[in-house]
Amino acid sequence: MLLNISSPPISHRNNNPHFLSTLNHLPPRSKTHLSKSHLSPNLSPFPTQTLRNRPSSFRHNRFFPHGQEERLGLTPRALPGGIDLGSFESVLEATAVLTAIIVVHESGHFLAATLQGIHVSKFAIGFGPILAKFDFKNVEYSLRAFPLGGFVGFPDNDPDSEIATDDKNLLKNRPVLDRSIVVSAGIIANVVFAYVIIFVQVLSVGLPVQEAFPGVLVPEVKTFSAASRDGLLSGDVILSVDGAELSKTGPDAVSKVVDIVKRSPESDVLFRIARGNRDLVVRVRPDKNFDGTGKIGVQLSPNVRITKVRPRNVGETFRFVGKEFMGLSSNVVDGLKQTFFNFSQTASKVAGPVAIIAVGAEVARSNADGLYQFAALLNINLAVINLLPLPALDGGTLALILLEAVRGGRKLPVEVEQGIMSSGIMLVIFLGLFLIVKDTLSLDFIQEML
């Protein structure tokens, strides 16, 4: 799943007070088709199965392209230039959110298959070595070592299966419509889950409404950082940087501060700040990051005041939920457009599962209510990305099924279909491994050792 974390203006309702903006755009993902028997692994940056014979499996891998969190206030951005995992508890909360989304997505595929009487052999949460498993009604349910993905397995091309290859209840032998339902069910499940999450948010905590003020808020200053050494404090509001006024709040103001700091390693930067009722000027000399850019060790967020609005009746509840759902969906689509149309500028902002966990952990640590929007955003993002007609995505499988229908029920040669899916899987593996290394090197405690 590609989570787009781009930068259009913050929505008037979609921000929480301490959703932090970081130097490195984080953020989600994609899906991979596997042949042998595995349907839809998801939320993982790399597939674990190899493609054999005709693809009858679908896998999801998540990457965060540039843009989403900043717009929604859902992306922690550490000005030090690193990714902060936060407390262990917040990491567990973020991991739990991802795991729930995996379970929902895979359950969509699983239920769509079993309710149609299609043979299913495996349902797995995670990848890699099996930690625990049990068998029930000829299906192996397993929990695996790496909880950032999952898959549903089908016995279609399993040489050890006792099911005849011409069995009408094998996925590959089902009509186009039946297979299309199974492939698209994970996407539908994520969309429905996102709507339910927003519905629960509206009823339980209400929707955040923000009032914007000039400047950029400093929610946290890291100990022993340049900012701490030179006198910035948590709660300060940055009004200007090196004479550049921050008359408006939002992602653009945060980015302006970040850009000035990054290009000023070991050079003085003048911050005009508001601290209580006083206006002060603080001179900070950014430390040099491992990549040569400047870092001062603070976290930033738009300077907004948040209140919660609760619906007064059933009609208003559904209006709130619908508006929020459409707003998040629009943000996902807009971020995806930015990623594709400005790829040269956004490629460096793509991030994988390590960064997703970091974002979720920071959201949980800053404001637990933000996990609602974080979870809804991940669900919508996974759904939108997997609709793309690309190899290794659900949309790619649907495209092949549609092509089969157009050809009058004639499938592509196995070698051609296998080649298409294999190329997608290899791309996902390469990208996933690259992002894991990149995101790990961006972790704060790793950077401190470099």
CSV table of C-alpha atoms in Angstrom, one decimal, residues 6 10 22 25-26 68-69 76 169 178 183 202 257 275 277 304 366 393-394:
chain,number,residue,atom,x,y,z
A,6,SER,CA,2.0,15.0,0.4
A,10,ILE,CA,-4.2,21.2,6.0
A,22,THR,CA,9.1,16.0,10.3
A,25,HIS,CA,8.3,12.8,4.5
A,26,LEU,CA,7.3,9.4,5.8
A,68,GLN,CA,-0.6,12.5,3.2
A,69,GLU,CA,0.3,13.0,6.7
A,76,PRO,CA,5.2,13.2,12.6
A,169,ASN,CA,-14.1,-24.8,-6.7
A,178,ASP,CA,-16.4,-15.0,-9.0
A,183,VAL,CA,-9.8,-10.1,-5.8
A,202,VAL,CA,-17.5,10.9,15.3
A,257,VAL,CA,11.4,26.2,8.6
A,275,ARG,CA,7.0,32.6,24.4
A,277,ASN,CA,3.5,37.1,26.2
A,304,VAL,CA,-3.5,25.6,15.5
A,366,SER,CA,1.1,13.0,20.6
A,393,LEU,CA,-1.5,-5.0,-7.1
A,394,ASP,CA,-5.1,-6.2,-6.9
